[in-house]
Short mmCIF file of C-alpha atoms in Angstrom, two decimals:
data_model
loop_
_atom_site.label_atom_id
_atom_site.label_comp_id
_atom_site.label_asym_id
_atom_site.label_seq_id
_atom_site.Cartn_x
_atom_site.Cartn_y
_atom_site.Cartn_z
CA MET B 248 10.94 12.77 19.31
CA LYS B 249 14.09 11.62 21.12
CA LYS B 250 17.73 12.17 20.54
CA THR B 251 19.97 9.01 20.47
CA THR B 252 23.66 9.67 20.84
CA GLY B 253 26.21 7.94 18.81
CA ALA B 254 27.85 8.42 15.49
CA VAL B 255 25.78 8.95 12.40
CA VAL B 256 28.60 8.75 9.84
CA GLY B 257 27.54 6.43 7.09
CA LEU B 258 23.87 6.81 7.87
CA PHE B 259 23.45 9.52 5.20
CA ALA B 260 25.40 7.69 2.51
CA SER B 261 23.46 4.51 3.01
CA GLY B 262 20.05 6.23 3.04
CA PRO B 263 19.47 6.15 -0.80
CA LEU B 264 20.28 2.54 -1.03
CA LEU B 265 17.26 1.80 1.19
CA LEU B 266 14.66 3.11 -1.23
CA ALA B 267 13.95 -0.06 -3.29
CA VAL B 268 14.13 -2.45 -0.35
CA PRO B 269 10.58 -2.45 0.87
CA ILE B 270 9.30 -3.27 -2.62
CA LEU B 271 11.77 -6.03 -3.21
CA ALA B 272 11.40 -7.50 0.29
CA ILE B 273 7.65 -7.65 0.09
CA GLY B 274 7.59 -9.00 -3.49
CA ALA B 275 10.05 -11.68 -2.63
CA GLY B 276 8.00 -12.66 0.40
CA THR B 277 10.85 -12.50 2.79
CA ALA B 278 8.78 -11.48 5.73
CA SER B 279 8.60 -14.50 8.15
CA ALA B 280 4.95 -15.08 9.37
CA SER B 281 3.08 -18.11 10.61
CA CYS B 282 -0.16 -16.43 9.34
CA SER B 283 1.06 -15.82 5.74
CA THR B 284 -1.66 -16.05 3.15
CA GLY B 285 0.62 -18.43 1.14
CA ASP B 286 1.03 -18.59 -2.57
CA ALA B 287 -1.72 -17.44 -4.81
CA GLN B 288 -3.66 -20.22 -6.34
CA SER B 289 -4.02 -20.52 -10.17
CA VAL B 290 -6.79 -18.46 -11.62
CA ASP B 291 -9.44 -20.00 -13.85
CA THR B 292 -8.96 -17.52 -16.74
CA ALA B 293 -11.83 -18.81 -18.78
CA ALA B 294 -14.13 -18.27 -15.84
CA VAL B 295 -12.73 -14.72 -15.33
CA ALA B 296 -13.41 -13.99 -18.99
CA SER B 297 -16.98 -15.26 -18.71
CA GLN B 298 -17.46 -13.14 -15.69
CA VAL B 299 -16.10 -10.09 -17.23
CA LYS B 300 -18.46 -10.23 -20.25
CA ALA B 301 -21.38 -10.70 -17.95
CA ILE B 302 -20.30 -7.79 -15.82
CA LEU B 303 -19.79 -5.50 -18.97
CA ASP B 304 -22.91 -6.74 -20.77
CA GLY B 305 -25.23 -6.47 -17.67
CA GLY B 306 -23.99 -3.00 -16.64
CA ASP B 307 -25.10 0.55 -17.28
CA LYS B 308 -24.25 1.69 -20.81
CA GLY B 309 -23.87 5.37 -19.68
CA ALA B 310 -20.98 7.49 -20.81
CA VAL B 311 -17.89 8.02 -18.73
CA SER B 312 -16.44 11.54 -18.74
CA VAL B 313 -13.36 12.10 -16.85
CA PRO B 314 -10.95 15.00 -17.60
CA GLY B 315 -7.53 14.05 -18.47
CA LEU B 316 -8.10 11.47 -21.13
CA ASP B 317 -6.90 12.44 -24.56
CA ASP B 318 -8.85 9.70 -26.50
CA PRO B 319 -11.82 8.61 -24.34
CA ALA B 320 -13.37 6.62 -27.17
CA ASP B 321 -10.31 4.20 -27.03
CA GLN B 322 -9.24 4.59 -23.42
CA VAL B 323 -12.56 4.15 -21.56
CA PRO B 324 -13.51 0.75 -23.00
CA ASN B 325 -10.06 -0.50 -21.93
CA ALA B 326 -10.54 1.05 -18.58
CA LYS B 327 -13.86 -0.64 -18.14
CA THR B 328 -12.37 -4.03 -19.05
CA ILE B 329 -9.47 -3.62 -16.55
CA GLN B 330 -11.87 -2.74 -13.84
CA ALA B 331 -14.42 -5.35 -14.70
CA THR B 332 -11.74 -7.95 -14.45
CA GLY B 333 -10.78 -6.73 -11.11
CA VAL B 334 -14.44 -7.06 -9.97
CA ALA B 335 -14.58 -10.53 -11.40
CA MET B 336 -11.45 -11.47 -9.38
CA HIS B 337 -12.82 -9.85 -6.24
CA ILE B 338 -10.04 -7.10 -6.37
CA PRO B 339 -11.00 -4.17 -4.08
CA ALA B 340 -11.12 -0.71 -5.45
CA ARG B 341 -7.68 0.23 -4.52
CA GLY B 342 -6.33 -2.67 -6.54
CA GLN B 343 -8.40 -1.49 -9.49
CA VAL B 344 -6.74 1.89 -9.11
CA VAL B 345 -3.35 0.46 -9.08
CA ALA B 346 -4.18 -1.41 -12.37
CA LEU B 347 -5.57 1.57 -14.02
CA ALA B 348 -2.54 3.73 -13.03
CA THR B 349 -0.28 1.12 -14.32
CA ALA B 350 -1.96 0.97 -17.71
CA LEU B 351 -2.08 4.75 -17.94
CA GLN B 352 1.70 4.81 -17.48
CA GLU B 353 2.59 1.83 -19.66
CA SER B 354 0.28 2.32 -22.63
CA GLY B 355 -1.85 5.43 -22.07
CA LEU B 356 -4.77 2.97 -21.68
CA ARG B 357 -4.30 1.66 -25.25
CA ASN B 358 -3.93 -1.86 -26.39
CA LEU B 359 -0.65 -1.40 -28.16
CA THR B 360 0.72 -3.97 -30.62
CA TYR B 361 4.33 -2.63 -30.06
CA GLY B 362 6.56 -1.54 -27.34
CA ASP B 363 10.12 -1.88 -25.94
CA ARG B 364 11.65 -5.12 -27.16
CA ASP B 365 8.63 -7.54 -27.07
CA SER B 366 6.38 -5.52 -24.79
CA LEU B 367 2.73 -5.57 -25.78
CA GLY B 368 -0.80 -4.53 -24.73
CA LEU B 369 -2.28 -2.37 -21.99
CA PHE B 370 0.43 -3.28 -19.47
CA GLN B 371 3.40 -3.64 -21.85
CA GLN B 372 3.74 -7.20 -20.92
CA ARG B 373 6.41 -9.38 -22.52
CA PRO B 374 5.87 -12.94 -23.92
CA SER B 375 9.53 -13.56 -23.13
CA GLN B 376 8.85 -12.88 -19.44
CA GLY B 377 6.09 -15.43 -19.14
CA TRP B 378 3.01 -13.26 -19.33
CA GLY B 379 1.53 -15.25 -22.11
CA THR B 380 1.67 -15.47 -25.87
CA ALA B 381 1.51 -12.33 -27.94
CA ASN B 382 -2.06 -13.06 -28.83
CA GLU B 383 -3.01 -13.54 -25.15
CA ILE B 384 -1.41 -10.42 -24.01
CA LEU B 385 -3.23 -8.43 -26.71
CA ASP B 386 -6.49 -9.70 -25.08
CA PRO B 387 -7.49 -6.99 -22.48
CA VAL B 388 -9.02 -9.50 -20.11
CA HIS B 389 -6.08 -11.86 -20.14
CA SER B 390 -3.45 -9.09 -19.72
CA SER B 391 -5.58 -7.57 -16.82
CA THR B 392 -5.96 -10.98 -15.29
CA LYS B 393 -2.23 -11.56 -15.29
CA PHE B 394 -1.59 -8.23 -13.72
CA TYR B 395 -3.92 -8.82 -10.93
CA GLU B 396 -2.38 -12.16 -10.38
CA GLY B 397 0.95 -10.47 -10.01
CA LEU B 398 -0.42 -7.89 -7.72
CA GLN B 399 -2.01 -10.63 -5.44
CA LYS B 400 1.42 -12.35 -5.03
CA VAL B 401 2.72 -9.06 -3.50
CA SER B 402 2.45 -9.64 0.23
CA GLY B 403 0.71 -6.69 1.83
CA TRP B 404 0.08 -4.91 -1.41
CA GLN B 405 -3.16 -3.22 0.06
CA SER B 406 -0.81 -1.44 2.43
CA LEU B 407 1.57 -0.04 -0.22
CA SER B 408 1.22 3.22 -2.21
CA VAL B 409 -0.09 2.95 -5.65
CA THR B 410 3.47 3.43 -7.02
CA GLN B 411 4.98 0.76 -4.79
CA ALA B 412 2.30 -1.74 -5.61
CA ALA B 413 2.57 -1.16 -9.32
CA GLN B 414 6.25 -1.31 -9.33
CA ALA B 415 6.29 -4.54 -7.42
CA VAL B 416 4.35 -6.13 -10.22
CA GLN B 417 5.92 -4.30 -13.25
CA ARG B 418 9.67 -3.94 -12.18
CA SER B 419 9.82 -0.87 -14.36
CA GLY B 420 13.07 1.04 -14.99
CA PHE B 421 11.08 4.21 -13.92
CA PRO B 422 9.54 3.16 -10.68
CA GLU B 423 8.32 6.70 -9.59
CA ALA B 424 6.38 7.13 -12.91
CA TYR B 425 3.19 5.62 -11.73
CA ALA B 426 2.52 8.15 -8.98
CA LYS B 427 1.38 10.94 -11.42
CA TRP B 428 -1.45 8.72 -12.70
CA GLU B 429 -3.08 7.99 -9.28
CA PRO B 430 -5.50 10.96 -9.47
CA LEU B 431 -6.78 10.14 -12.93
CA ALA B 432 -6.85 6.41 -12.15
CA THR B 433 -8.85 7.12 -9.04
CA ALA B 434 -11.37 9.40 -10.89
CA LEU B 435 -11.77 6.62 -13.54
CA GLN B 436 -12.37 3.92 -10.96
CA LYS B 437 -15.08 6.05 -9.23
CA ALA B 438 -16.75 6.89 -12.52
CA ILE B 439 -16.76 3.39 -13.97
CA GLU B 440 -17.81 1.61 -10.62
CA PRO B 441 -21.55 2.33 -10.86
CA LEU B 442 -21.75 1.26 -14.52
CA LEU B 443 -20.59 -2.27 -13.88
CA SER B 444 -22.98 -5.11 -13.03
CA LYS B 445 -22.53 -6.51 -9.54
CA THR B 446 -24.49 -9.71 -10.46
CA GLY B 447 -22.73 -10.79 -13.61
CA GLY B 448 -22.71 -14.56 -12.93
CA ALA B 449 -20.88 -17.04 -10.82
CA SER B 450 -17.55 -15.96 -9.42
CA PRO B 451 -14.43 -17.35 -10.99
CA SER B 452 -13.03 -20.40 -9.18
CA PRO B 453 -10.48 -20.67 -7.71
CA SER B 454 -9.19 -17.00 -7.16
CA PRO B 455 -6.03 -16.32 -5.42
CA SER B 456 -5.89 -16.42 -1.64
CA GLY B 457 -6.45 -13.29 0.17
CA SER B 458 -7.71 -11.44 -2.83
CA ALA B 459 -11.08 -10.40 -1.50
CA GLY B 460 -11.44 -7.02 0.14
CA THR B 461 -13.15 -8.30 3.14
CA PRO B 462 -12.43 -6.93 6.69
CA ALA B 463 -10.10 -8.99 8.84
CA SER B 464 -11.65 -11.01 11.71
CA THR B 465 -11.74 -9.36 14.99
CA THR B 466 -10.90 -12.62 17.03
CA ALA B 467 -7.66 -12.95 18.77
CA GLY B 468 -4.46 -13.77 16.90
CA GLY B 469 -1.65 -12.12 14.92
CA CYS B 470 -3.52 -12.18 11.59
CA THR B 471 -6.58 -10.39 12.90
CA THR B 472 -7.30 -6.89 14.22
CA GLY B 473 -6.69 -8.17 17.73
CA GLY B 474 -3.75 -10.18 19.20
CA ASP B 475 -0.32 -8.95 20.20
CA GLY B 476 1.47 -9.66 16.86
CA THR B 477 3.54 -12.63 17.89
CA ASP B 478 1.82 -14.89 15.38
CA PHE B 479 3.77 -12.87 12.71
CA GLY B 480 7.06 -14.14 13.99
CA THR B 481 10.05 -12.19 12.91
CA ILE B 482 9.42 -9.12 10.98
CA PRO B 483 12.32 -7.84 8.86
CA ALA B 484 13.29 -4.21 9.08
CA GLY B 485 11.11 -2.17 6.71
CA ALA B 486 9.00 -5.12 5.72
CA VAL B 487 5.13 -5.41 5.75
CA PRO B 488 4.60 -8.89 7.21
CA ALA B 489 2.68 -11.34 5.06
CA GLY B 490 -1.03 -11.34 5.96
CA TYR B 491 -1.27 -7.86 7.17
CA LYS B 492 -4.07 -5.67 5.76
CA ILE B 493 -4.99 -2.08 6.75
CA PRO B 494 -8.07 -2.66 8.98
CA ALA B 495 -11.16 -2.23 6.68
CA ASP B 496 -13.39 -1.16 9.54
CA ALA B 497 -11.09 1.63 10.78
CA PRO B 498 -12.16 5.26 10.01
CA ALA B 499 -11.06 6.48 6.61
CA LYS B 500 -8.71 8.94 8.08
CA VAL B 501 -7.00 6.35 10.13
CA GLN B 502 -6.69 4.05 7.08
CA THR B 503 -5.09 6.98 5.15
CA ALA B 504 -2.64 7.73 8.09
CA ILE B 505 -1.66 4.14 8.26
CA ARG B 506 -1.24 3.81 4.54
CA TRP B 507 1.03 6.94 4.44
CA ALA B 508 3.10 5.70 7.41
CA LEU B 509 3.58 2.36 5.64
CA GLY B 510 4.91 4.22 2.71
CA GLN B 511 7.81 5.43 4.76
CA LEU B 512 8.93 1.88 5.66
CA ASN B 513 12.74 1.26 5.57
CA THR B 514 13.67 4.89 5.25
CA ALA B 515 16.45 6.02 7.52
CA TYR B 516 15.61 7.55 10.94
CA GLN B 517 16.85 11.10 11.49
CA TRP B 518 16.48 12.84 14.84
CA GLY B 519 14.68 16.17 14.25
CA GLY B 520 13.78 15.19 10.68
CA SER B 521 10.56 16.62 9.33
CA CYS B 522 9.37 13.43 7.58
CA THR B 523 8.34 15.57 4.57
CA ASP B 524 10.71 13.83 2.13
CA SER B 525 11.86 10.58 3.76
CA HIS B 526 12.83 8.99 0.39
CA GLY B 527 14.85 12.08 -0.62
CA PRO B 528 18.56 12.88 -0.35
CA ASP B 529 18.24 15.52 2.40
CA PRO B 530 18.64 13.81 5.75
CA MET B 531 16.36 16.37 7.50
CA GLY B 532 13.47 15.39 5.26
CA ARG B 533 13.53 11.97 6.79
CA CYS B 534 11.45 10.82 9.91
CA ASP B 535 11.95 10.73 13.61
CA CYS B 536 9.26 9.08 15.72
CA SER B 537 7.03 12.08 16.22
CA SER B 538 7.29 13.58 12.76
CA LEU B 539 6.22 10.22 11.39
CA MET B 540 3.07 10.44 13.34
CA GLN B 541 2.52 14.08 12.49
CA GLN B 542 2.93 13.60 8.78
CA ALA B 543 0.98 10.47 8.55
CA TYR B 544 -2.04 12.21 10.11
CA LYS B 545 -1.43 15.34 7.97
CA ALA B 546 -1.92 13.25 4.95
CA ALA B 547 -5.35 12.21 6.41
CA GLY B 548 -6.28 15.92 7.19
CA VAL B 549 -5.63 15.72 10.84
CA THR B 550 -3.30 18.18 12.45
CA LEU B 551 -0.91 16.93 15.18
CA THR B 552 1.74 18.90 17.09
CA ARG B 553 5.39 18.12 16.44
CA THR B 554 6.89 16.36 19.41
CA THR B 555 6.15 13.43 21.78
CA TYR B 556 5.80 15.91 24.65
CA THR B 557 2.82 17.53 23.17
CA GLN B 558 1.37 14.59 21.14
CA VAL B 559 0.70 12.83 24.44
CA LYS B 560 -1.77 15.51 25.05
CA GLU B 561 -3.58 15.11 21.68
CA GLY B 562 -7.16 13.52 21.30
CA LYS B 563 -8.33 11.47 24.18
CA ALA B 564 -6.74 8.78 26.36
CA ALA B 565 -6.85 5.27 25.15
CA SER B 566 -6.37 2.00 27.07
CA ALA B 567 -3.24 0.04 26.18
CA ASP B 568 -5.31 -3.08 26.59
CA ALA B 569 -7.95 -1.93 24.06
CA LEU B 570 -6.02 -0.15 21.34
CA GLN B 571 -7.67 0.63 18.10
CA PRO B 572 -6.02 1.17 14.69
CA GLY B 573 -4.50 4.69 14.48
CA ASP B 574 -3.94 5.06 18.27
CA LEU B 575 -0.68 6.73 19.33
CA VAL B 576 1.38 4.62 21.73
CA PHE B 577 4.04 6.18 23.91
CA THR B 578 7.22 4.66 25.62
CA GLU B 579 10.35 5.69 27.29
CA GLY B 580 10.65 8.61 29.57
CA THR B 581 7.50 9.14 31.69
CA ALA B 582 3.79 9.15 31.02
CA ASP B 583 3.73 13.09 31.16
CA VAL B 584 6.97 13.42 29.12
CA PRO B 585 7.37 10.35 26.87
CA GLU B 586 10.35 10.14 24.52
CA HIS B 587 9.15 7.76 21.84
CA VAL B 588 5.86 7.17 20.03
CA GLY B 589 4.50 4.75 17.46
CA MET B 590 1.05 4.11 15.73
CA PHE B 591 -0.94 1.01 16.35
CA ILE B 592 -1.99 -0.29 12.84
CA GLY B 593 -4.12 -3.31 13.85
CA GLN B 594 -3.33 -6.97 13.96
CA GLY B 595 -1.14 -6.49 17.07
CA LEU B 596 1.37 -4.32 15.15
CA ILE B 597 2.92 -0.85 15.60
CA ILE B 598 4.81 1.29 13.03
CA ASN B 599 7.54 3.59 14.38
CA ALA B 600 10.80 5.27 13.58
CA PRO B 601 12.97 3.90 16.37
CA HIS B 602 16.36 5.65 16.67
CA THR B 603 19.38 6.77 14.95
CA GLY B 604 21.08 3.97 12.79
CA ASP B 605 17.72 2.29 12.34
CA VAL B 606 14.77 2.64 9.75
CA VAL B 607 11.07 3.02 9.90
CA ARG B 608 9.78 -0.48 10.73
CA ILE B 609 6.92 -2.47 12.17
CA ALA B 610 7.15 -3.95 15.60
CA THR B 611 4.76 -6.26 17.56
CA LEU B 612 2.55 -5.02 20.25
CA ALA B 613 3.99 -7.78 22.41
CA SER B 614 7.42 -6.27 22.22
CA TRP B 615 6.11 -2.89 23.37
CA LYS B 616 3.42 -3.95 25.94
CA SER B 617 5.55 -3.77 28.90
CA GLN B 618 6.91 -0.40 28.08
CA ILE B 619 3.68 1.51 27.28
CA LEU B 620 3.32 4.67 29.27
CA ALA B 621 0.30 6.14 27.56
CA ALA B 622 -1.88 5.85 24.52
CA ARG B 623 -3.97 8.48 22.68
CA ARG B 624 -6.80 8.33 20.15
CA VAL B 625 -6.71 11.25 17.81
CA VAL B 626 -9.51 10.19 15.44
#
């Protein structure tokens, strides 16, 4: 935590205007990156439909019992179809949870033949907005395929919260509504997963670029777990650069901490802020550098002290030349009393809350390297 002098008039007034920016910036693909995954290819919908049928037909016919559903006989088959479509398209479990949470909010997991204006189906997609014909949208496989196609076009979607990812696809007038469905969607995904066939036939081809949930390569370069981030080029404030994925081989607690920290992107810096409500109206609920680290790890069940002066003594020392995702990286001041901290998130990138007048953002390791005073591994 460090205090930066200078006027803060206007910072508080501008804070609420920042809330939608990470979603819009990512959805629009504004992050400049030489290692971008590029535009998604067209999905062979017929191949997906064939694969989904094989996955459902070849799976376990056991019952799914998940508290919280009000009409399981109708809702569970739809949930299984949404999830099987995700499996067919090589969408990782988190993407399936996003889809299930979206359908729970939009239709209650029911294949509705009505909705606002011309909205239809599980995801309340509209023919007039290019989601397909009415008959196509009322086909659960088609509507699920189109949702996942939309999700795959959101650069860095795996690094977003369920709410942010769903909103980036749906553009709902109630963007916070998806959050309440995440626990039920997660429970459904876990209950259905063992019932689906993993060998339902040939994979659909082609599927969109970057859709598979495979770990990133560990070779050098900006789009890998190594490198110094320079391959990403200019990273706009508050944006997740195209091609970044939370390292799949990082410990689960580290992945959670990184994901939580990424959820604060583009929120205004506040010296002394608690980071307990960075998107809220109270400036003191926003983040400074050390509270961002503290709250990110709190979300993962790891307790950190509050300031840079004490966090530099947490865990064990790590080498700045061999950082691992989740490591705390300290700059400014001295090695014993550092004044700034960020979190290494893999692929040569560091997330941090820089200073008054700025926002939570991602920087490259290259831009930090010469200033690093210490690094600590807390998981």
